[in-house]
Every structure is written in C-alpha cells, then in structure tokens.
Coordinates of C-alpha atoms in Angstrom, one line a residue:
X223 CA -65.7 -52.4 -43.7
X224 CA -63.5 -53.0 -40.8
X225 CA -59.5 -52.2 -41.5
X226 CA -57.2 -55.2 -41.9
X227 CA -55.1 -54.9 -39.0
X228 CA -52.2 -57.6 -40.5
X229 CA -53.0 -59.6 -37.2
X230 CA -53.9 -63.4 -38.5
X231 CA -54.1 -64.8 -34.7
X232 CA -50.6 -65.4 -34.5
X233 CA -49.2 -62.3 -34.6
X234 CA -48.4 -59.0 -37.2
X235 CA -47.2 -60.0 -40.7
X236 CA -45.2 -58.0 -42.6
X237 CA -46.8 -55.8 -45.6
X238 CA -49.6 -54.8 -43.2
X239 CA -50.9 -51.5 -42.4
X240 CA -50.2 -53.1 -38.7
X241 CA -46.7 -54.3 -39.2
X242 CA -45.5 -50.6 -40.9
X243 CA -46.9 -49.0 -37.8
X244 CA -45.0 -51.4 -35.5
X245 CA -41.9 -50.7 -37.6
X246 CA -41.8 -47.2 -37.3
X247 CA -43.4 -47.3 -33.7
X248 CA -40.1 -49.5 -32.5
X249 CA -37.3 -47.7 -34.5
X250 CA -38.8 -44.3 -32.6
X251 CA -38.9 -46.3 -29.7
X252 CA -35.5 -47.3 -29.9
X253 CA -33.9 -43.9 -31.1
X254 CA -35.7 -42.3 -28.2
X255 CA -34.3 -44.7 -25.7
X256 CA -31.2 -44.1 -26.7
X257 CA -30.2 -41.1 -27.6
X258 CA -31.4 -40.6 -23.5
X259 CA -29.2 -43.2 -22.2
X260 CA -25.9 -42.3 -23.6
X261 CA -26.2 -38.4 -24.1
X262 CA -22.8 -37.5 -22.1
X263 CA -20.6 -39.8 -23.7
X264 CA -18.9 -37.8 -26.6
X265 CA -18.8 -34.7 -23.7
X266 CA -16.8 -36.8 -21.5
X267 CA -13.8 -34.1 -22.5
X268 CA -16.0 -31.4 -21.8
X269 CA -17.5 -32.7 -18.0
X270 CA -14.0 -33.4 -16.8
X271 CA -13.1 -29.6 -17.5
X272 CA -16.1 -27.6 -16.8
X273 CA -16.8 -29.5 -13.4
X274 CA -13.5 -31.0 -12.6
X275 CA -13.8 -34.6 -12.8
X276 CA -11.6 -37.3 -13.8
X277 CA -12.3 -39.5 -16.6
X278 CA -13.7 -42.3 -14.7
X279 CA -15.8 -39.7 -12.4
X280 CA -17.2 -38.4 -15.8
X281 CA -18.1 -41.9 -17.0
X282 CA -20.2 -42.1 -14.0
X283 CA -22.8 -39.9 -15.7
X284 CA -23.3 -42.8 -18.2
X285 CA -22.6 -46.2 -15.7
X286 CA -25.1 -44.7 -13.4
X287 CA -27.9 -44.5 -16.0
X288 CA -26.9 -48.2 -17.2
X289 CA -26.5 -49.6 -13.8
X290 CA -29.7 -47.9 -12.6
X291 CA -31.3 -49.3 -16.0
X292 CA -29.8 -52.8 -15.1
X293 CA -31.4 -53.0 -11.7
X294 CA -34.6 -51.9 -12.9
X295 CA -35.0 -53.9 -15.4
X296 CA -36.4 -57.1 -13.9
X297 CA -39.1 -55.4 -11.5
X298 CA -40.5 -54.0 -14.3
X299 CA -40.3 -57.3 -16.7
X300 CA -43.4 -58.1 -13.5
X301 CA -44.9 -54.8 -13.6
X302 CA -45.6 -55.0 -17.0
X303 CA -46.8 -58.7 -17.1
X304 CA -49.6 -56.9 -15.3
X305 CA -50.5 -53.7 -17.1
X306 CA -49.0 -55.2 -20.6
X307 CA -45.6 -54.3 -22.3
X308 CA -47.0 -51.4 -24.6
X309 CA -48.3 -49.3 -21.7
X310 CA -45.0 -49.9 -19.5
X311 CA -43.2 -48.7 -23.0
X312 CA -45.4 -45.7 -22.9
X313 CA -45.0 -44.7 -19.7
X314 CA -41.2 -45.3 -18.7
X315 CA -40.6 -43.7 -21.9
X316 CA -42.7 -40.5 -21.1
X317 CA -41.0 -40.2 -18.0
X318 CA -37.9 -40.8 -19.1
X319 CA -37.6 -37.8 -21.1
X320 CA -39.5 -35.1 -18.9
X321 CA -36.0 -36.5 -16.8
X322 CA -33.9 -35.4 -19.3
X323 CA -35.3 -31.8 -19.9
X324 CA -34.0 -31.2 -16.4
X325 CA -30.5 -32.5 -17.4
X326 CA -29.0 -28.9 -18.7
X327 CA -29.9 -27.5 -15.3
X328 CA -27.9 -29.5 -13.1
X329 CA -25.8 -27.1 -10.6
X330 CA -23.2 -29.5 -10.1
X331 CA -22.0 -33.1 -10.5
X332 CA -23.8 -34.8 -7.7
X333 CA -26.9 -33.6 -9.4
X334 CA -26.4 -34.4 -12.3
X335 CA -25.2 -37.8 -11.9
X336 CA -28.6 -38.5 -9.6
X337 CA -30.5 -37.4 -12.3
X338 CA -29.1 -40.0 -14.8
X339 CA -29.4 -42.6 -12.1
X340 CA -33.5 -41.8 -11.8
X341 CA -33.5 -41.6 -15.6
X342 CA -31.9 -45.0 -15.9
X343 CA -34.9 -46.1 -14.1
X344 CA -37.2 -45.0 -16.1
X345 CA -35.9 -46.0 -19.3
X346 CA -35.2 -49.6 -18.2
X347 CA -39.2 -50.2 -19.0
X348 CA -38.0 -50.2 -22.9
X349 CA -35.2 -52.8 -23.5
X350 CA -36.7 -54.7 -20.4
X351 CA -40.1 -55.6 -22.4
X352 CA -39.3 -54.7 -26.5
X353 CA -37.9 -58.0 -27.2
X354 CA -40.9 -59.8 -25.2
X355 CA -43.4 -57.4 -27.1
X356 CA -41.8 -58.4 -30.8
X357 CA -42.1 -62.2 -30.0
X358 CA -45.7 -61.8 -28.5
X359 CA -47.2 -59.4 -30.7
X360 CA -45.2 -60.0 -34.1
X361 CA -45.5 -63.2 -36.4
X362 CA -42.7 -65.8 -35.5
X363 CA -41.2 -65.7 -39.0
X364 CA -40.9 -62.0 -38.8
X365 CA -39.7 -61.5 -35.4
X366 CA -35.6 -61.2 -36.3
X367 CA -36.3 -58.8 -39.1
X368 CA -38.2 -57.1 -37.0
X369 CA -35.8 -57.5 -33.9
X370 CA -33.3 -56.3 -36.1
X371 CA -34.9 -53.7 -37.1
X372 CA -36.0 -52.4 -33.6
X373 CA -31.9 -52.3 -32.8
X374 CA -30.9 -50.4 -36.1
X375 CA -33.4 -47.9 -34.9
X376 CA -31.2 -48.1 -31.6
X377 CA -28.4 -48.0 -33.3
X378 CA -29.6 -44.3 -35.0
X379 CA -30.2 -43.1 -31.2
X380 CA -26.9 -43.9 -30.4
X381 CA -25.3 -42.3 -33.1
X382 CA -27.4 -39.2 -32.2
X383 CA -26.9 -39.5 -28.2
X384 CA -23.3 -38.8 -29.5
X385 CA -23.2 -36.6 -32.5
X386 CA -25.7 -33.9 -31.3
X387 CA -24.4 -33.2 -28.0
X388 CA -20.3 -32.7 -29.5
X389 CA -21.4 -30.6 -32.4
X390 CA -23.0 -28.1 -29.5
X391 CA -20.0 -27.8 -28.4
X392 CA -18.9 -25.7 -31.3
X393 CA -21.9 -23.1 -29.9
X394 CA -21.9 -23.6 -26.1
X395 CA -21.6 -25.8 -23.0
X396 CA -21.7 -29.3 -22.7
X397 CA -25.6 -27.8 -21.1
X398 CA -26.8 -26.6 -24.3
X399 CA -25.5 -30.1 -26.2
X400 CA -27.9 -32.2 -23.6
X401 CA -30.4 -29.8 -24.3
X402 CA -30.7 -30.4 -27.9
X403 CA -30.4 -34.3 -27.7
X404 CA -33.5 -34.0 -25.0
X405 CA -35.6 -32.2 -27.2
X406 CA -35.0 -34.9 -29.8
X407 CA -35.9 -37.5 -27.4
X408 CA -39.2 -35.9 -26.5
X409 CA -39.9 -35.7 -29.9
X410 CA -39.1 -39.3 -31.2
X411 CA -41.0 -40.3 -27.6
X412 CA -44.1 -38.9 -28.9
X413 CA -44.1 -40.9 -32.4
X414 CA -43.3 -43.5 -29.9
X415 CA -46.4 -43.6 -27.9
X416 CA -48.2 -42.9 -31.3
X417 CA -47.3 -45.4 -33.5
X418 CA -46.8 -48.5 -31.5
X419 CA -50.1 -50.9 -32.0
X420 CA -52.2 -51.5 -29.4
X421 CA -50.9 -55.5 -28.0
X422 CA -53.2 -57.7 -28.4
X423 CA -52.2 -60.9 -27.4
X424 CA -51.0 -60.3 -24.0
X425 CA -52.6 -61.8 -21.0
X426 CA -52.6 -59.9 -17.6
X427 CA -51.4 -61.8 -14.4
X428 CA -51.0 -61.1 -11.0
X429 CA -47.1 -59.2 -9.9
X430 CA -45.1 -62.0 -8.3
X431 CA -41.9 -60.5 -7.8
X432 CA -40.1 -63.4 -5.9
X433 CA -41.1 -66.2 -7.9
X434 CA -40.7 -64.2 -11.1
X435 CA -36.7 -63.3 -9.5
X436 CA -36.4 -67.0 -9.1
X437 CA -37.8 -68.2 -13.0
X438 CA -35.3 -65.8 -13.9
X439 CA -32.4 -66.8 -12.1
X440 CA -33.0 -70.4 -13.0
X441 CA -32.0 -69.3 -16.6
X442 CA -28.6 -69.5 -15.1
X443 CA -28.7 -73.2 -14.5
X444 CA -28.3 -73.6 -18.5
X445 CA -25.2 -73.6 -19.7
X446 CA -26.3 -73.0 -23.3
X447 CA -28.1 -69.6 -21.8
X448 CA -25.3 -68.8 -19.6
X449 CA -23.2 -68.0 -23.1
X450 CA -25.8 -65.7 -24.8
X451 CA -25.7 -64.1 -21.3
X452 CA -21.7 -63.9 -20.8
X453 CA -21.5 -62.8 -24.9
X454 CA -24.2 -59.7 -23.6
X455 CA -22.2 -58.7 -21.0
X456 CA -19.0 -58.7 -22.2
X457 CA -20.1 -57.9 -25.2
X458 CA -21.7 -54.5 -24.2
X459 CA -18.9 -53.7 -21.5
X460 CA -16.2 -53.8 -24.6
X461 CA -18.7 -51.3 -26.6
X462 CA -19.1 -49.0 -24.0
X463 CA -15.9 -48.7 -23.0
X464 CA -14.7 -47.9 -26.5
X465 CA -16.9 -45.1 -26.8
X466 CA -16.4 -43.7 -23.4
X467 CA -12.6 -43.5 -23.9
X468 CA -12.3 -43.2 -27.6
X469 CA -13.0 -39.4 -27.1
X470 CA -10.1 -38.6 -24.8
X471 CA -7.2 -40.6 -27.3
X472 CA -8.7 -38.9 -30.3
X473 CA -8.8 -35.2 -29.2
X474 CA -5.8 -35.6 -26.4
X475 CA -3.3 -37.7 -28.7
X476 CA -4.2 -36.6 -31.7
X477 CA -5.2 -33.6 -31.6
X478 CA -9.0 -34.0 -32.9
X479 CA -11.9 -30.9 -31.7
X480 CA -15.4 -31.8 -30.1
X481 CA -16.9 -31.7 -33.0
X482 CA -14.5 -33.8 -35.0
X483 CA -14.6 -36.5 -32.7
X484 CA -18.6 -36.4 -33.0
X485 CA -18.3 -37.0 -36.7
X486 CA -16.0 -40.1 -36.2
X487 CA -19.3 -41.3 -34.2
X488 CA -21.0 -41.7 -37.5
X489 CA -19.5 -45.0 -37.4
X490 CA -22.1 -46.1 -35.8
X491 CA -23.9 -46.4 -39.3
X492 CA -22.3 -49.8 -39.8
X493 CA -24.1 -50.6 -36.8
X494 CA -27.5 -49.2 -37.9
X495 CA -26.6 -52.0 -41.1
X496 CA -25.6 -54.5 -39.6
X497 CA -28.3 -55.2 -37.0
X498 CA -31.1 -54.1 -40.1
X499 CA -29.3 -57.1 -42.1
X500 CA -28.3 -59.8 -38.9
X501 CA -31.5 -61.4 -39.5
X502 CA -31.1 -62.1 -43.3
X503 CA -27.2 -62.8 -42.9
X504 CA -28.2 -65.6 -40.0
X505 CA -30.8 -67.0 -42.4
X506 CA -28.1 -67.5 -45.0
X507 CA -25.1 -68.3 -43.3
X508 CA -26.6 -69.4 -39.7
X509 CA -26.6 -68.7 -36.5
X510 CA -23.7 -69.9 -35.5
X511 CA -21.3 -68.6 -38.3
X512 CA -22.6 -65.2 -38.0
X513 CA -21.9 -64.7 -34.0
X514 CA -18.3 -66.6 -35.1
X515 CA -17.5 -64.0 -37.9
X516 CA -19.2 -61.4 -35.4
X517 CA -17.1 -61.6 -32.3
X518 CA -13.8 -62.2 -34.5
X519 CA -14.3 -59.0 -36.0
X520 CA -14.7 -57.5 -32.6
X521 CA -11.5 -58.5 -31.7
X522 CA -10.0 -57.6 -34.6
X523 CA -11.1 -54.1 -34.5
X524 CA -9.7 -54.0 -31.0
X525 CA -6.2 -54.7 -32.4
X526 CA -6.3 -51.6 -34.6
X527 CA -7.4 -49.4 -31.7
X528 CA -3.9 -49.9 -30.6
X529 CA -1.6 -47.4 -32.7
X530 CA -1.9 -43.7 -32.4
X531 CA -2.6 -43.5 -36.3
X532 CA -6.3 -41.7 -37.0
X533 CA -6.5 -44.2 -39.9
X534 CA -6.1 -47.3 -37.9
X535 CA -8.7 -45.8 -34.9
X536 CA -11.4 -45.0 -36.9
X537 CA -11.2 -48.3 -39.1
X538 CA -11.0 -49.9 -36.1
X539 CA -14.6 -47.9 -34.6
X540 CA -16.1 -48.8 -37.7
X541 CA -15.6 -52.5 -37.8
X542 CA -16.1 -52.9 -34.3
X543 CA -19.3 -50.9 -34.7
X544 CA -20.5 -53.1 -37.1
X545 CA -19.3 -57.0 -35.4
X546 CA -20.4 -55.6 -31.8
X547 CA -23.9 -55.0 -33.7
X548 CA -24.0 -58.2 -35.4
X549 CA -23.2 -60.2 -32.1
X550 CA -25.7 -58.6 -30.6
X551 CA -28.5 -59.0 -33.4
X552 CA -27.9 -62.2 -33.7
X553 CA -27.4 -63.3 -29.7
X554 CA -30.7 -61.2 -28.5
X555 CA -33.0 -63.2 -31.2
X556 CA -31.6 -66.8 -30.4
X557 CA -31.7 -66.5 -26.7
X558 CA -35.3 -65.9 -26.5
X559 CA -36.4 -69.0 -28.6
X560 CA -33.6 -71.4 -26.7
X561 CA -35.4 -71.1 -23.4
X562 CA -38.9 -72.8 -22.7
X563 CA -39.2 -69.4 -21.2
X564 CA -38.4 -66.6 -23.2
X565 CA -39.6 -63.6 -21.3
X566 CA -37.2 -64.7 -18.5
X567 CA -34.4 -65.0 -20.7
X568 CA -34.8 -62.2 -22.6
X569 CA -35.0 -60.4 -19.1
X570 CA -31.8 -61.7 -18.1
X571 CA -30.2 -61.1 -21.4
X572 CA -31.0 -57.8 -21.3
X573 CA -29.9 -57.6 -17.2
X574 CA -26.6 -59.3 -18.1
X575 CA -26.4 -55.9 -21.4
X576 CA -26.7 -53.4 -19.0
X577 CA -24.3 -54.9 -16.4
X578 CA -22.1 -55.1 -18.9
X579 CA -22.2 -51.5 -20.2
X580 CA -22.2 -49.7 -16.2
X581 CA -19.7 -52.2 -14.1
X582 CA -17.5 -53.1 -17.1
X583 CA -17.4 -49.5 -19.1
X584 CA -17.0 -47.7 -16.0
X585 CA -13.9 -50.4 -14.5
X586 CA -11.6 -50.2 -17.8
X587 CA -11.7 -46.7 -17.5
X588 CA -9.6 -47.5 -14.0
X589 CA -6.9 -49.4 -16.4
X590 CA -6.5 -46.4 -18.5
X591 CA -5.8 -44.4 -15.4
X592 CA -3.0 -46.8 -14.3
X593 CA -1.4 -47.8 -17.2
X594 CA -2.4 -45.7 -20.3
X595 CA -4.0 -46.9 -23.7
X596 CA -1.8 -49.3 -23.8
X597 CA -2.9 -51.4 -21.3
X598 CA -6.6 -50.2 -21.7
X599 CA -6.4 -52.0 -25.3
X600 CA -4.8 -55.0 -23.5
X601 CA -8.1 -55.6 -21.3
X602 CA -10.2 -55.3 -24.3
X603 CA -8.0 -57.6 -26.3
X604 CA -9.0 -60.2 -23.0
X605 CA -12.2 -59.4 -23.2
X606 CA -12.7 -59.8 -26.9
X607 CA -11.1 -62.3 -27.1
X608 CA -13.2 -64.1 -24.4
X609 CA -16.3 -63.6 -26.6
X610 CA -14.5 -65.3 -29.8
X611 CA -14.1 -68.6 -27.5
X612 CA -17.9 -68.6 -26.6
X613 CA -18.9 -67.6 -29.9
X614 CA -16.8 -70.7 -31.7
X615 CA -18.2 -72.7 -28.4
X616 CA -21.8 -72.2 -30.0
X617 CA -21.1 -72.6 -33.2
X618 CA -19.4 -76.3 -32.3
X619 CA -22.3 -77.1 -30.1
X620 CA -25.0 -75.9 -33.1
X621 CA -22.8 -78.2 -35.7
X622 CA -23.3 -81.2 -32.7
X623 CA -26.6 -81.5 -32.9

C-alpha cells in the first residue's frame, strides 16, 4: 500500500507523516542557517582585543556575511526557479557550513572577514527560497503556522549563534567558541538535507536574470509593498544593532563576563514564542493589530535600553526580542499573499532583511563611536519609531477597506 504522503494536490496538510517531516526539516533548516550567520556577535568583546579592532571593524565580521547574503539573494531566487527550491536549500546550506569549519583558522582579520563574506553567499540560498518553498509546497491554510514555525526554529539558531560561542569563552579563544557553533551547524545541516520533503509542485523554467531583476524591482512601484519592505529593513537594522552593541554596554558599563552576557542572549526565547504563536495571534486579533502592538513594543523596549540599570537592559532585550519577532512573523506572511507575485516579493522582502541587518547594524555602531549610548539609543528611538508610523499606516489602510 502506498504511504499517505499528507499532499492533497494543493499542498501538505498538517497531521501528516509529510507535514511533521517538513516541520522538523525547516526548524533544522532555520537553526542551521543561523546559528552560521551570526556566530561572532556575542564575541564582538573578544575580536576587538585579541585582533585589535574597533567595535565597528569587529561588526564587520557579521555586516559582511549579511551584506554578502543580501546581494546574493536575488540571483539565487533565479537559480533555483531552475533546479527547484529544495535542492538550492540543500546545496547553499552544505556549503555553507564546510565555510564555517574553516572559520577557527583564520590567521588574521582580513581572513576572516572574507570568509564570512563567501559564507554569506552561500547561505543566502535559505531565506532567499524558504518562504517561496512554504507557500508552494505547504497547504494555504497552514502556511503562517508553518511560516512561523520555520522562524522560531530561526529564532533557536540565533539564540545558539550567540550563547555557544560566549560560553567558550570561559575555556578558550573566541577560535574554539566558532568552532563549537560550526560543528552544530554541520549537524543541524544534515537533518536539514534529511528531512525536508522532496517539492513537488514546482515547475522548472529557464534562468532569466534581467527580466527576473526587473519583476522584482517592480514590487517597488506598490506603495502597499514598499511598507512591508521599509518595516524589514528597518526592522532587522534595529535588531541587529541591539545585539551587536548590547555586548559592549553590558560587560564595559556594568561590569557583566562573556559568559554572563551570553546567558542574557536567552532572551531570544520570547522570540522563539512569539514567531511559533504570530500566526494564531493574527488570526485572532488581525493582521493589522498584531504588526501595531508589534512595532510599539519595539519601541518601547528601545526606551528601556537607555538607563545603565541591568534590570531595565535585559527587560528591555526581552520585549524587544519578542515585538521584533512578532513584526517580523507577521510582515513576512502578508507580503507574500499582497503581491500577484509572491516569489518576487518575498525576494525583495527578504533583500530589504538583509540590507537592513549589514548597512544599518554596521552604521549605528559609527553613532556609538561619536556620541556614546546615549545617542546610539536616540537613532534607535528614530528608527523604531519610524516602524510604529508604517505599522499604524497598515493597520488604517486594512480598517479602509
């Protein structure tokens, strides 16, 4: 008798054998990816001492894996159009962390920030086709749960990307920390590649670069896209930037160890829940409310950033966590069913993320140079609260129509 796969024709249900095996297959997925993306943030401290950077010249080993992600991220939206988005998730994902085992062995800066750039690369084959694998290969009524899903199991490699390589610190170099989060990745990788189901209802076409670059540009004719865009990178820029800075206020201020400030990067828990429940709470409350209540918590949290109290800091991590995650949720789902074409939009959503998290999270690192935390908290209060004022823009549009 042949296996019920859970596919009806119109894509995975949930309760399947099929729709378990994507489950796990996409939170691996997503740990993997990211717990290779944003390794050297909580060692920020750690790379500016051993190789004599500057903060900002530290950040570079994460912006240059971002940016490198960002620019690589629409070529391979066309690549896999051709060979399918499962195999391009296979592959870039493989590669990506046979990168990263070279990582600890970097002789000097220069090296190792090339290294992050070619693994940027590489892993830009994941969040550029996920969301376009979900809506084509999982049932329209269970793609949010499902999307949400997929970023809680991001959400677990960022906590990871940050908590492994800080508690090596206690034992070693800031070498041995990225050598531990590798081996994790290559592990995760390989559930990965195992679990994902084979896609089934994807249809090969020819590569057409230029016309596919000028599809998705024209998503930036839409006003109503343009916000979902702006909200990702902003959005991501703000997120980055708190948690490629938080490190040196908590352990040069007040007085916190590696380790210590690795635990306060548990916080990103509430983001693991809050992207696991975005689907439900939109269902409930709608769209529209939940980016609202989102992004006003973002902004909030950015206000208690501000004092030099522990209490107020990691209150503030943990409910920005948790909105950022939300926002994001909630905005990555809804952008891809308001375009007649979703791939494109997802592409550029996900373009607009990564811009967001190398040009933005590297440049407010060049305010905390100049004028301290102080004014470091004052860009991120612009910036957040530029995201409240397109998120109460949306939800007075969706209450329009």
């Amino acid at each position: 008798m042949a296996r019920d796969t859970g596919d009806t024709g119109e894509g995975i249900r949930r309760g399947t054998v099929e729709y378990r095996r994507a489950i796990l297959g996409l939170l691996a997925t997503g740990l993997a990816t990211f717990i290779s993306i944003y390794p050297t943030q909580a060692i920020l401290p750690a790379l500016v001492e051993d190789l004599d950077l500057t903060a900002t010249g530290a950040a570079l080993t994460v912006s240059s894996t971002t940016g490198a992600l960002a620019l690589s991220i629409i070529p391979l939206v066309e690549v896999s159009e051709k060979w399918g988005r499962g195999r391009v998730m296979r592959l870039t994902l493989a590669l990506a962390v046979l990168i990263g085992l070279a990582l600890p062995f970097a002789a000097n800066p220069a090296i190792l920030i090339a290294l992050r750039t070619l693994q940027g690369v590489a892993l830009a084959g994941v969040p550029a086709v996920t969301m376009t694998w979900i809506r084509e290969e999982i049932h329209a009524r269970d793609a949010p749960r499902v999307m949400g899903l997929y970023i809680a199991g991001n959400t677990v490699g960022g906590i990871l990307s940050r908590l492994v390589p800080s508690s090596m610190l206690e034992f070693g170099s800031w070498r041995l920390g990225l050598g531990a989060a590798t081996i994790i990745a290559v592990i995760t990788g390989l559930a990965a590649v195992a679990l994902l189901p084979r896609q089934r209802h994807h249809t090969p076409r020819e590569i057409r670069l230029l016309p596919e670059l000028r599809l998705i540009a024209a998503q930036l004719r839409h006003w109503r896209l343009v916000r979902f865009f702006l909200i990702s990178l902003i959005g991501q820029g703000v997120f980055v930037s708190v948690f490629n800075y938080a490190s040196f206020r908590l352990m040069n201020q007040l007085g916190l160890s590696e380790s210590q400030v690795g635990l306060v990067f548990l916080l990103y828990l509430f983001g693991t829940y809050t992207s696991a429940r975005a689907g439900f709470i939109a269902e409930r409350f709608g769209r529209g409310r939940t980016l609202a209540a989102g992004a006003t918590g973002m902004a909030i949290a950015v206000a208690l950033l501000a004092p030099a109290q522990l209490w107020s800091i990691v209150i503030g991590i943990g409910l920005f966590t948790g909105s950022f995650f939300l926002v994001h949720s909630t905005s990555s789902a809804w952008v891809s069913v308001a375009s007649p074409h979703p791939a494109q939009a997802s592409s550029m959503y996900m373009f607009a993320f990564y811009v967001g998290s190398s040009a933005v999270g590297w440049a407010t690192g060049l305010l905390l140079d100049a004028g301290g935390w102080p004014m470091f908290i004052a860009g991120l209060g612009v910036l957040s609260g530029a995201i409240v004022a397109i998120a109460f823009h949306i939800l007075a549009a969706e209450r329009r129509r």
